[in-house]
Tab-separated table of N, CA, C and O in Angstrom:
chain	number	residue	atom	x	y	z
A	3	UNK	N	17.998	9.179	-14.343
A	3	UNK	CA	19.379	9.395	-13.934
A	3	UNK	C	19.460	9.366	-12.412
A	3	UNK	O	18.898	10.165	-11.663
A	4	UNK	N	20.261	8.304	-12.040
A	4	UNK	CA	20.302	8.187	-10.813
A	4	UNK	C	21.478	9.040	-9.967
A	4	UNK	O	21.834	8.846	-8.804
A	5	UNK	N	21.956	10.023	-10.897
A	5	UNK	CA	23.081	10.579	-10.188
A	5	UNK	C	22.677	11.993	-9.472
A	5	UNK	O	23.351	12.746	-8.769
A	6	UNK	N	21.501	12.057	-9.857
A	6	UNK	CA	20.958	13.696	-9.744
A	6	UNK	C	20.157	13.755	-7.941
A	6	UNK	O	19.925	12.765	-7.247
A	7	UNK	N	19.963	14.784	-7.679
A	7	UNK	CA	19.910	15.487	-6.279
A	7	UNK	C	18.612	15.893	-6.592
A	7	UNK	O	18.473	16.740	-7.475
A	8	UNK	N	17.192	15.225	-5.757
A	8	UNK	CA	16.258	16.181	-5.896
A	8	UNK	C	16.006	17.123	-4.688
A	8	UNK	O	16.153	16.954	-3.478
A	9	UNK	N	15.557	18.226	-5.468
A	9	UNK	CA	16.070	19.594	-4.577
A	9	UNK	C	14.646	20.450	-4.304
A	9	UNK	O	14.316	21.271	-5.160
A	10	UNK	N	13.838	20.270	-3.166
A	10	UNK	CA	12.570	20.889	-2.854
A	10	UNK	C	12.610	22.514	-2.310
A	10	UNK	O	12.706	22.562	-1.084
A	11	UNK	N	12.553	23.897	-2.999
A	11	UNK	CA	12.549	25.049	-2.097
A	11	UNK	C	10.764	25.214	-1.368
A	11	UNK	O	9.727	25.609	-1.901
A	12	UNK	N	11.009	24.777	-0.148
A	12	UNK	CA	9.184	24.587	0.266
A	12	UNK	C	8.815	25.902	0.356
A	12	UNK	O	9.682	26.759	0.186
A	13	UNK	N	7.732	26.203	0.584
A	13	UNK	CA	6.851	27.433	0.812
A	13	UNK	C	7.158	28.945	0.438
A	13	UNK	O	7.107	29.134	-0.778
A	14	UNK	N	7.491	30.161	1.262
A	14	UNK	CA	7.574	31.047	0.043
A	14	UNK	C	8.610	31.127	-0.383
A	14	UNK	O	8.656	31.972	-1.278
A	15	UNK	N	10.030	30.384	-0.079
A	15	UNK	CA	11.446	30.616	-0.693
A	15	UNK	C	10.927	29.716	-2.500
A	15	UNK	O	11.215	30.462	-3.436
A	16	UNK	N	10.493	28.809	-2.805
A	16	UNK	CA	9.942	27.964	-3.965
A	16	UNK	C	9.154	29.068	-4.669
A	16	UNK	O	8.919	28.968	-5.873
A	17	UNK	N	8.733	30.135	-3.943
A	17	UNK	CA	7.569	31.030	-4.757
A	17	UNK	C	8.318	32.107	-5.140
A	17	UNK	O	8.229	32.541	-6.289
A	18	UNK	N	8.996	32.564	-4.381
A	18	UNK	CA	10.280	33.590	-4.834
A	18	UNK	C	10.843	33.408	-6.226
A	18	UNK	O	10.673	34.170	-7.178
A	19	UNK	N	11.820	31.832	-6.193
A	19	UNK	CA	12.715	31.925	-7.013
A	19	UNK	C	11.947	31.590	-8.407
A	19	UNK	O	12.498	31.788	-9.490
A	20	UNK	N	10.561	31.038	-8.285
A	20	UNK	CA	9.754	30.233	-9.340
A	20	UNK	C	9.858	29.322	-9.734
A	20	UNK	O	9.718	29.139	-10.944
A	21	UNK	N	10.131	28.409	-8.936
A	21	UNK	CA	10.528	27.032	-9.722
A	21	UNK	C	10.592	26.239	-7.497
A	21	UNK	O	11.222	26.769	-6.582
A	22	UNK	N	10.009	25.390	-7.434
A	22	UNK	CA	10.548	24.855	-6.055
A	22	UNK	C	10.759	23.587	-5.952
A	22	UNK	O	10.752	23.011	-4.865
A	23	UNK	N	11.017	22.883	-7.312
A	23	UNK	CA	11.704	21.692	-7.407
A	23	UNK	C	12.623	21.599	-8.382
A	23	UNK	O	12.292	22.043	-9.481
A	24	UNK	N	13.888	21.048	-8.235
A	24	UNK	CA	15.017	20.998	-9.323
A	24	UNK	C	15.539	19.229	-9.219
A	24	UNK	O	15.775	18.590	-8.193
A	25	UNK	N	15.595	18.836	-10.434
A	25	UNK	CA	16.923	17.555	-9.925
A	25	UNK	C	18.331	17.886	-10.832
A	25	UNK	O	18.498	17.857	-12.051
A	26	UNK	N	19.259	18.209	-9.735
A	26	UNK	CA	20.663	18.528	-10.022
A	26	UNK	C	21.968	17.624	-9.553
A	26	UNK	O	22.138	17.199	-8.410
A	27	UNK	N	22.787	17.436	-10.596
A	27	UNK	CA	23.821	16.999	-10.299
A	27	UNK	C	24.773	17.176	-9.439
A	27	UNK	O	25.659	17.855	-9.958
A	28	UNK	N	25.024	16.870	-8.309
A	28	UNK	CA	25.256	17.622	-7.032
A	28	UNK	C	26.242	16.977	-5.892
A	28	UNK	O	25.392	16.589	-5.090
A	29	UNK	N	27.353	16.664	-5.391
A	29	UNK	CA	27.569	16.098	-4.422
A	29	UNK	C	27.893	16.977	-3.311
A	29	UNK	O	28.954	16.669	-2.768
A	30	UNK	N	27.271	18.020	-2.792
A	30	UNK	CA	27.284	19.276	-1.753
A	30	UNK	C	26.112	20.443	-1.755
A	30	UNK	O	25.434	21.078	-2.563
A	31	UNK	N	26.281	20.335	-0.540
A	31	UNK	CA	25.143	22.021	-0.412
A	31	UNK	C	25.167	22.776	-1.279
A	31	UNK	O	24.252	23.247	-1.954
A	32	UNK	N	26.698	22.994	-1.310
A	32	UNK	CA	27.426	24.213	-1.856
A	32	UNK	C	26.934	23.723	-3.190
A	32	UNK	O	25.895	24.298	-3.513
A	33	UNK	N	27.393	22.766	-4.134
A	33	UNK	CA	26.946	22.766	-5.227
A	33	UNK	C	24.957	22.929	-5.908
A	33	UNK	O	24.579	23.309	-7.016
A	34	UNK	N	24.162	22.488	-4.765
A	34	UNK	CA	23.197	22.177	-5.175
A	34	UNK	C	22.668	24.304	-5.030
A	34	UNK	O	21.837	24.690	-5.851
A	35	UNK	N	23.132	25.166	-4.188
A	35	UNK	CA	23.356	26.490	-4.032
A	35	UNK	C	23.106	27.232	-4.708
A	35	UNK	O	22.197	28.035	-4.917
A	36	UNK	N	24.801	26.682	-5.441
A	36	UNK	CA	25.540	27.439	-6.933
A	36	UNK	C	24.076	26.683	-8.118
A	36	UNK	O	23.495	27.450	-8.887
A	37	UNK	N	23.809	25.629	-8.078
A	37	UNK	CA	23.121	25.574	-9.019
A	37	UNK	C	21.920	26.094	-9.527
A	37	UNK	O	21.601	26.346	-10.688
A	38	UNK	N	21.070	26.262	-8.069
A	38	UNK	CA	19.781	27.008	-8.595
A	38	UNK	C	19.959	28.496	-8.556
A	38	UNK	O	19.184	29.236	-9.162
A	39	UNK	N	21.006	28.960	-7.826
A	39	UNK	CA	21.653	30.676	-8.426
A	39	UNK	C	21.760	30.664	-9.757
A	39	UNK	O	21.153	31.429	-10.507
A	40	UNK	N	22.853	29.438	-10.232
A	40	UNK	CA	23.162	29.495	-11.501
A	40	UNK	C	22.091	29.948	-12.566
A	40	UNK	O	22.239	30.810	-13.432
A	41	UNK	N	20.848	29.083	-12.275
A	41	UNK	CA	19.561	28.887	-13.248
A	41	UNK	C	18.726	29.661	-12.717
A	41	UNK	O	17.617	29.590	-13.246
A	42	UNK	N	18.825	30.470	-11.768
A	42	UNK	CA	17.752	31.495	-11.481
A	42	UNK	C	18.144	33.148	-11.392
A	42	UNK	O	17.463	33.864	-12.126
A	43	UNK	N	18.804	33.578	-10.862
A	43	UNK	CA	19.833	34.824	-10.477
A	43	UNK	C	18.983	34.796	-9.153
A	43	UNK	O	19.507	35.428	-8.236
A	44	UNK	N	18.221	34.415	-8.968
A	44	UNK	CA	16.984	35.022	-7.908
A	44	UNK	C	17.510	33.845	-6.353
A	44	UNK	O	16.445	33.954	-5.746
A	45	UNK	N	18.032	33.278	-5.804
A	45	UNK	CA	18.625	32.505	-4.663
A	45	UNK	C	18.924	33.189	-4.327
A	45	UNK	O	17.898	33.721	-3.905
A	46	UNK	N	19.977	34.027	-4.005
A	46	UNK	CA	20.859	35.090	-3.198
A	46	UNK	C	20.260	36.238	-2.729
A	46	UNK	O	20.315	36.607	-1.556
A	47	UNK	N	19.577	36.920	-3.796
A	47	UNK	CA	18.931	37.978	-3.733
A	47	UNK	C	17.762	37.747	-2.508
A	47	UNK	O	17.364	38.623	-1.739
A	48	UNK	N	17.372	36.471	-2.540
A	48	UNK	CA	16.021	36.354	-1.751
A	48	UNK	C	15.598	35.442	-0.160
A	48	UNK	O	14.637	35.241	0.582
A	49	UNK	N	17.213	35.070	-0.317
A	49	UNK	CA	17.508	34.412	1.361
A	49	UNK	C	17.936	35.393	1.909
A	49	UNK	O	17.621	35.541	3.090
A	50	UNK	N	18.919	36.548	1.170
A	50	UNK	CA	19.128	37.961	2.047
A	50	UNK	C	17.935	38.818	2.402
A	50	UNK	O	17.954	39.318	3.527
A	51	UNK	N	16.875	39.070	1.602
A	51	UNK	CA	15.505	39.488	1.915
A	51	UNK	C	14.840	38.637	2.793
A	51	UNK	O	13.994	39.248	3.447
A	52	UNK	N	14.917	37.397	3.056
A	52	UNK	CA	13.835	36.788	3.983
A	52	UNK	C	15.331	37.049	5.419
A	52	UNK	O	15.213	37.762	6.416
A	53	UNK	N	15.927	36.654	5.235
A	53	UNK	CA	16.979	37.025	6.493
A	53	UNK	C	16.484	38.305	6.863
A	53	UNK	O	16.519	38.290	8.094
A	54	UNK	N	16.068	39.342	6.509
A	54	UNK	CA	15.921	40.820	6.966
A	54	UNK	C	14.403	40.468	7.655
A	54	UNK	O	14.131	40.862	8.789
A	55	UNK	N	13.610	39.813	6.970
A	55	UNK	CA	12.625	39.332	7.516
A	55	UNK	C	12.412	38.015	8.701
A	55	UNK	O	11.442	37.290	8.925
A	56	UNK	N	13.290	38.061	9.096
A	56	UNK	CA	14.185	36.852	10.561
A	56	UNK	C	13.275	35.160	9.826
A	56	UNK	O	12.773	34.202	10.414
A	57	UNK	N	13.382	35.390	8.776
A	57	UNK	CA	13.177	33.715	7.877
A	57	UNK	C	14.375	33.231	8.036
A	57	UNK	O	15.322	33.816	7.511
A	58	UNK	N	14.592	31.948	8.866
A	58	UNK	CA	15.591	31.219	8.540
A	58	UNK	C	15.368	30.052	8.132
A	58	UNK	O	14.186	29.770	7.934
A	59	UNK	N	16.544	28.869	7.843
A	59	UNK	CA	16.166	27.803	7.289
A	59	UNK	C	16.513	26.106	7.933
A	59	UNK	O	17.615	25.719	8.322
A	60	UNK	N	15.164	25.251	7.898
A	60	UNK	CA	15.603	24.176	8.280
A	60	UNK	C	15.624	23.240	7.157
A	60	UNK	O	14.661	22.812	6.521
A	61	UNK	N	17.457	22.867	6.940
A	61	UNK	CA	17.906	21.643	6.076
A	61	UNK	C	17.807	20.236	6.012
A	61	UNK	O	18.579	19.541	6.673
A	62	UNK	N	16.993	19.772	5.332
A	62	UNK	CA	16.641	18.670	5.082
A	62	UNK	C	18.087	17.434	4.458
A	62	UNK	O	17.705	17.027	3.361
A	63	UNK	N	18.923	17.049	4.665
A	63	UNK	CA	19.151	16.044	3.772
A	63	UNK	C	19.044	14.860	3.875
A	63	UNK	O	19.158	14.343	4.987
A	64	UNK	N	18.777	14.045	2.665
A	64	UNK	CA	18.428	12.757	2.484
A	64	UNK	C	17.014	12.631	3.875
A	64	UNK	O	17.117	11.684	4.655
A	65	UNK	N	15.950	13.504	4.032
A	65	UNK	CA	15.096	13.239	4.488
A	65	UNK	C	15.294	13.584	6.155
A	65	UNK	O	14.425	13.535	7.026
A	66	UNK	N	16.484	13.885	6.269
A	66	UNK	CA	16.526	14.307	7.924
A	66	UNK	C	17.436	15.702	7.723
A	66	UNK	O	17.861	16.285	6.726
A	67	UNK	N	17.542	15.998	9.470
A	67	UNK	CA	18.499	17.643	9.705
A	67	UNK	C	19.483	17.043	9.332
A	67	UNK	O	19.626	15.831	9.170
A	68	UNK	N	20.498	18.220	9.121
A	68	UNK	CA	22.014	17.830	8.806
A	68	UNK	C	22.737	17.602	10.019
A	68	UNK	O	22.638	18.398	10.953
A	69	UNK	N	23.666	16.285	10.101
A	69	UNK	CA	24.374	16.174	11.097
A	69	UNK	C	25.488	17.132	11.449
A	69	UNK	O	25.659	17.997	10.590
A	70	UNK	N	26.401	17.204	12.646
A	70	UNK	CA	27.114	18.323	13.301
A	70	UNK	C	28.204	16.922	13.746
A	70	UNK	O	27.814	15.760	13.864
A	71	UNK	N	29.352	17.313	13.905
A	71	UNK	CA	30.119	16.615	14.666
A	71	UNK	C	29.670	16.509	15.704
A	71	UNK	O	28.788	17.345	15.903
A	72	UNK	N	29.859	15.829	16.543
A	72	UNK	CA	29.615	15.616	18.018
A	72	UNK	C	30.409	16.949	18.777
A	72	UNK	O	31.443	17.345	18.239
A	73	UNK	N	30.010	17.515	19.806
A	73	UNK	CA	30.251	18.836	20.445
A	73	UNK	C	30.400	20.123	19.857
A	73	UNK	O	31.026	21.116	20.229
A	74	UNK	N	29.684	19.895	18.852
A	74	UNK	CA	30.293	21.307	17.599
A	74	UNK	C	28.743	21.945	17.785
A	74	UNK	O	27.885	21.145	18.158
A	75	UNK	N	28.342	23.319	17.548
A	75	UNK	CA	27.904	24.092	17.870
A	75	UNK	C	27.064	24.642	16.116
A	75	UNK	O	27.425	25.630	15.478
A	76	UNK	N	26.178	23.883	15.787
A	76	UNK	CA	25.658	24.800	14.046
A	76	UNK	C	25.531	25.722	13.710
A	76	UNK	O	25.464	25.934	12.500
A	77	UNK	N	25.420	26.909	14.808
A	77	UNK	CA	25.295	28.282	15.107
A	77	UNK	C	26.675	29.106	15.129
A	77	UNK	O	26.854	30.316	15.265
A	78	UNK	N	27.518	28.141	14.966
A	78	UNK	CA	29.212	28.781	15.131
A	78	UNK	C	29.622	28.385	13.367
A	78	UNK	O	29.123	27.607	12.555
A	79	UNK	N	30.824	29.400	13.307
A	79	UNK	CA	31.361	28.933	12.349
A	79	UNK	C	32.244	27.853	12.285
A	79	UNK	O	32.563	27.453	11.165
A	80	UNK	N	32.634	27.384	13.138
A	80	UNK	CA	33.431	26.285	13.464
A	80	UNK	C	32.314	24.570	13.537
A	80	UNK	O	32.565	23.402	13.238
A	81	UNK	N	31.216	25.203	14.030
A	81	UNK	CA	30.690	24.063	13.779
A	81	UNK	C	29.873	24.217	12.956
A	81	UNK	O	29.045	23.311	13.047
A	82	UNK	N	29.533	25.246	11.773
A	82	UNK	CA	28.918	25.080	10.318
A	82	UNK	C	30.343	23.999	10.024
A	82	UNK	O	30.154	22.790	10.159
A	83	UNK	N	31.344	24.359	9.739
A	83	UNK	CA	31.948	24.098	9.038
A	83	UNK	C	32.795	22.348	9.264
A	83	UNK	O	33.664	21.846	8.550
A	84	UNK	N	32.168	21.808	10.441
A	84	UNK	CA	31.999	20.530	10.494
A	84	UNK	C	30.655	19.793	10.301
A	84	UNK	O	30.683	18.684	10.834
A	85	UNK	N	29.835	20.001	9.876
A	85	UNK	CA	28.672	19.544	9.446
A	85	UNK	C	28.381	19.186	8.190
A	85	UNK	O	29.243	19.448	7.352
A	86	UNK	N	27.237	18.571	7.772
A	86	UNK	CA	26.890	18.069	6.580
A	86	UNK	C	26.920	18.959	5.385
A	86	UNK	O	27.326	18.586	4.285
A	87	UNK	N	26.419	20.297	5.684
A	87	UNK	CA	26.308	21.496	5.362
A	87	UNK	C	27.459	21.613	4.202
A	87	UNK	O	27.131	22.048	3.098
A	88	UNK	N	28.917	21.190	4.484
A	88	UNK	CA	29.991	22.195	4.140
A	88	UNK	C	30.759	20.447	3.242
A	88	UNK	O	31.492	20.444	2.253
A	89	UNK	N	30.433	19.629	3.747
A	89	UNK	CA	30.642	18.371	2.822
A	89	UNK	C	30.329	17.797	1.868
A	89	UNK	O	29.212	17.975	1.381
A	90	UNK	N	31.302	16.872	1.283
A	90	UNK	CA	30.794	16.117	-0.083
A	90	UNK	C	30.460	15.171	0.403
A	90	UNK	O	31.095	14.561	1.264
A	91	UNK	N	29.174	14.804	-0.151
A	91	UNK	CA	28.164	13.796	0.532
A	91	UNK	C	28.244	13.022	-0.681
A	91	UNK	O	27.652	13.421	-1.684
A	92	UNK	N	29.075	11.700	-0.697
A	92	UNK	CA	28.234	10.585	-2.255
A	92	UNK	C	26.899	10.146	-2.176
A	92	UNK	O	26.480	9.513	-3.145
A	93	UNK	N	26.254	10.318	-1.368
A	93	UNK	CA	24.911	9.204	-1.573
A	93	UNK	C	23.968	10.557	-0.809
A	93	UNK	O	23.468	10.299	0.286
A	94	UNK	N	23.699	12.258	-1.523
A	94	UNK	CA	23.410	12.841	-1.493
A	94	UNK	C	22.510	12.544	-2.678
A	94	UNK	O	22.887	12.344	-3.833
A	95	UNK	N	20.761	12.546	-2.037
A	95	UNK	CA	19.709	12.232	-2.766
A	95	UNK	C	18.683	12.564	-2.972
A	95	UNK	O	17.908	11.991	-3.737
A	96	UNK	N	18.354	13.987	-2.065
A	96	UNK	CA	17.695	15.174	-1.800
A	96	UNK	C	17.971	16.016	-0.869
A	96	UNK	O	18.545	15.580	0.129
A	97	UNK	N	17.642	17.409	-0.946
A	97	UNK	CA	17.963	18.182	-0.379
A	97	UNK	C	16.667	19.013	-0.019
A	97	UNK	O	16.076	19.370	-1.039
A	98	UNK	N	15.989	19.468	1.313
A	98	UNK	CA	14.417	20.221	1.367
A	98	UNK	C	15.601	21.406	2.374
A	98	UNK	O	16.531	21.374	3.180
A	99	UNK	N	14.936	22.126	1.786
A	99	UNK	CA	14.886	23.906	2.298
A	99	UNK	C	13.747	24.369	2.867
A	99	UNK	O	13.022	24.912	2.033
A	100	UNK	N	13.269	24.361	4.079
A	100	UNK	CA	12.128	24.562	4.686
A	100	UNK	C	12.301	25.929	5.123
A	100	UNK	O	13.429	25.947	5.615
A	101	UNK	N	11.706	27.285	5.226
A	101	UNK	CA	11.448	28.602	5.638
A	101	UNK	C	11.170	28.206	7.142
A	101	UNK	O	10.510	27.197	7.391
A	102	UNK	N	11.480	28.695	7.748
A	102	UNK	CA	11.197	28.565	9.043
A	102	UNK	C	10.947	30.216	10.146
A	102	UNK	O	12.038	30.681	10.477
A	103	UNK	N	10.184	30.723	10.474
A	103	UNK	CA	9.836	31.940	11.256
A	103	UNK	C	11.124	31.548	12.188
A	103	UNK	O	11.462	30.378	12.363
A	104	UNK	N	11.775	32.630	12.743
A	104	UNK	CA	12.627	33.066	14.149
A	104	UNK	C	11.625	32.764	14.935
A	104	UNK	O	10.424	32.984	14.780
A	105	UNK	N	12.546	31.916	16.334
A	105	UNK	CA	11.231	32.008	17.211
A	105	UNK	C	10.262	30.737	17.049
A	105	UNK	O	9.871	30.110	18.033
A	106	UNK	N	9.989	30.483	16.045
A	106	UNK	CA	9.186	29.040	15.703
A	106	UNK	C	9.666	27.678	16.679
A	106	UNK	O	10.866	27.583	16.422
A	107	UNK	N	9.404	26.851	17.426
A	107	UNK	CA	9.616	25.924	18.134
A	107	UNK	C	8.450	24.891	17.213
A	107	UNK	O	7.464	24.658	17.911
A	108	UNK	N	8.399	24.451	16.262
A	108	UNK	CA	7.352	23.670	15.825
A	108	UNK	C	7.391	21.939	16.247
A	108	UNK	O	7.694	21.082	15.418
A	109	UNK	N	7.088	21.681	17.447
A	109	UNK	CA	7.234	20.099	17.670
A	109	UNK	C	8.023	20.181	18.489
A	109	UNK	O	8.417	19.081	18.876
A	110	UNK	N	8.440	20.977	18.937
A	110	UNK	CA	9.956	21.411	19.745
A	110	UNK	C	10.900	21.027	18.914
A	110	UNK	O	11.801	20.641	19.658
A	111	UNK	N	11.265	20.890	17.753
A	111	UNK	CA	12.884	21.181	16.715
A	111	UNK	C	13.826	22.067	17.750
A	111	UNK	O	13.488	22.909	18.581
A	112	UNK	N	14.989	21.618	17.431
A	112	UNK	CA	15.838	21.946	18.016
A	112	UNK	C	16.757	22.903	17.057
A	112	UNK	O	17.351	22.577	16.029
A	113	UNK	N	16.708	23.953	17.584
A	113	UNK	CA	17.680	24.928	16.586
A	113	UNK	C	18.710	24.369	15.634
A	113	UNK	O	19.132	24.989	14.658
A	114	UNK	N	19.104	23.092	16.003
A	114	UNK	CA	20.506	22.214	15.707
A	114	UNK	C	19.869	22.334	14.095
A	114	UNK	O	20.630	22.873	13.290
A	115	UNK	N	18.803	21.964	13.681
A	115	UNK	CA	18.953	22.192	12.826
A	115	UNK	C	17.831	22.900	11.589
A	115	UNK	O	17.217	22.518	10.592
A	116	UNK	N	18.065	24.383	12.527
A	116	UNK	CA	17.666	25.430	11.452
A	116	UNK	C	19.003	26.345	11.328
A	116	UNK	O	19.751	26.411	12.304
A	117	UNK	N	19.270	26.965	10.278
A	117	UNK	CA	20.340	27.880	10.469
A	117	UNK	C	19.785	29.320	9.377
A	117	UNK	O	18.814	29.472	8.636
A	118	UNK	N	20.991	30.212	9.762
A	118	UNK	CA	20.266	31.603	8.689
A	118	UNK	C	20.719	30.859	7.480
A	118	UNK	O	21.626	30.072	7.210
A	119	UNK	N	19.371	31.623	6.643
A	119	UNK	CA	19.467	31.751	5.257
A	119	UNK	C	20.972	32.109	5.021
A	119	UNK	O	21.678	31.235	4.516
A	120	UNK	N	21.641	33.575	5.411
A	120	UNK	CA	22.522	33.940	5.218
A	120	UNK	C	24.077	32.923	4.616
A	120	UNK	O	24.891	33.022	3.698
A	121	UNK	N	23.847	32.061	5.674
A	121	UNK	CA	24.754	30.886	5.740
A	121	UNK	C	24.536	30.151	4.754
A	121	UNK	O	25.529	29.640	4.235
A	122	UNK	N	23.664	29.960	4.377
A	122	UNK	CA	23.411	29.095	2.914
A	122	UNK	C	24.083	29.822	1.851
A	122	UNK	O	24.924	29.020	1.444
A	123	UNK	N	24.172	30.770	1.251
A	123	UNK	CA	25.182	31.887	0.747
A	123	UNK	C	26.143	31.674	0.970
A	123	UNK	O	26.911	31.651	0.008
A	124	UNK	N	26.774	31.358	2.489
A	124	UNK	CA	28.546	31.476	2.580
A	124	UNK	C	28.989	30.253	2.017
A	124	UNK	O	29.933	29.939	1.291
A	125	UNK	N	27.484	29.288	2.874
A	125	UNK	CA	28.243	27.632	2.066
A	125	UNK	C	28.171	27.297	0.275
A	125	UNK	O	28.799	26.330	-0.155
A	126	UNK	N	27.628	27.890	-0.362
A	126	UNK	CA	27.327	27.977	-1.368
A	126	UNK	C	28.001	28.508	-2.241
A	126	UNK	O	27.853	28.100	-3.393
A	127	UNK	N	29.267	29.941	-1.874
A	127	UNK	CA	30.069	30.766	-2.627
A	127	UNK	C	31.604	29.756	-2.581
A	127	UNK	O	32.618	30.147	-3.159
């Protein structure tokens, strides 16, 4: 089925929920979210626990960060809410959830695109 979203939770967020690969029917964050909440109860419960633990997350789609409008800010709510993040994407074809330490500069990544766990929750409800 070529309509489905494969969906990677990498390292310990995948060990949490028990399961760290899904393929779901999906055209949004938000939906691909709601779905492994749906089938787990355990998503919500455990991005708010790694958030307490300053785990945040870098979003993968279709193999890269999520884009931002041009001058918009990923760290704002104004510019979550112009980003890939908060859209219906048609040719949405995976999605990776990478754990990322606060503080982590790995390669020099650019904050642009890690954001809190937390936020994955807002885009998701």
């Amino acid at each position: 089925m070529s309509n489905l979203t494969h969906i990677t939770l990498h390292g310990i967020l995948g060990e949490q929920v028990g399961q760290s690969e899904w393929d779901i029917a999906a055209k949004s964050i938000g939906e691909v979210v709601r779905g492994i909440q749906a089938n787990t109860k355990k998503l919500y419960k455990n991005l708010i626990e790694n958030d307490s633990k300053n785990i945040k997350y870098r979003v993968l789609i279709n193999e890269r960060d999520f884009e931002v409008e041009e001058g918009k800010d990923p760290n704002t709510a104004e510019g979550l809410k112009s980003s890939e993040l908060c859209m219906r994407l048609e040719n949405l074809k995976s999605v990776d959830i990478i754990p990322v330490l606060e503080g982590a500069d790995e390669d020099g990544k650019s904050w642009a695109g890690i954001i809190v766990g937390i936020i994955l929750i807002a885009v998701g409800a």
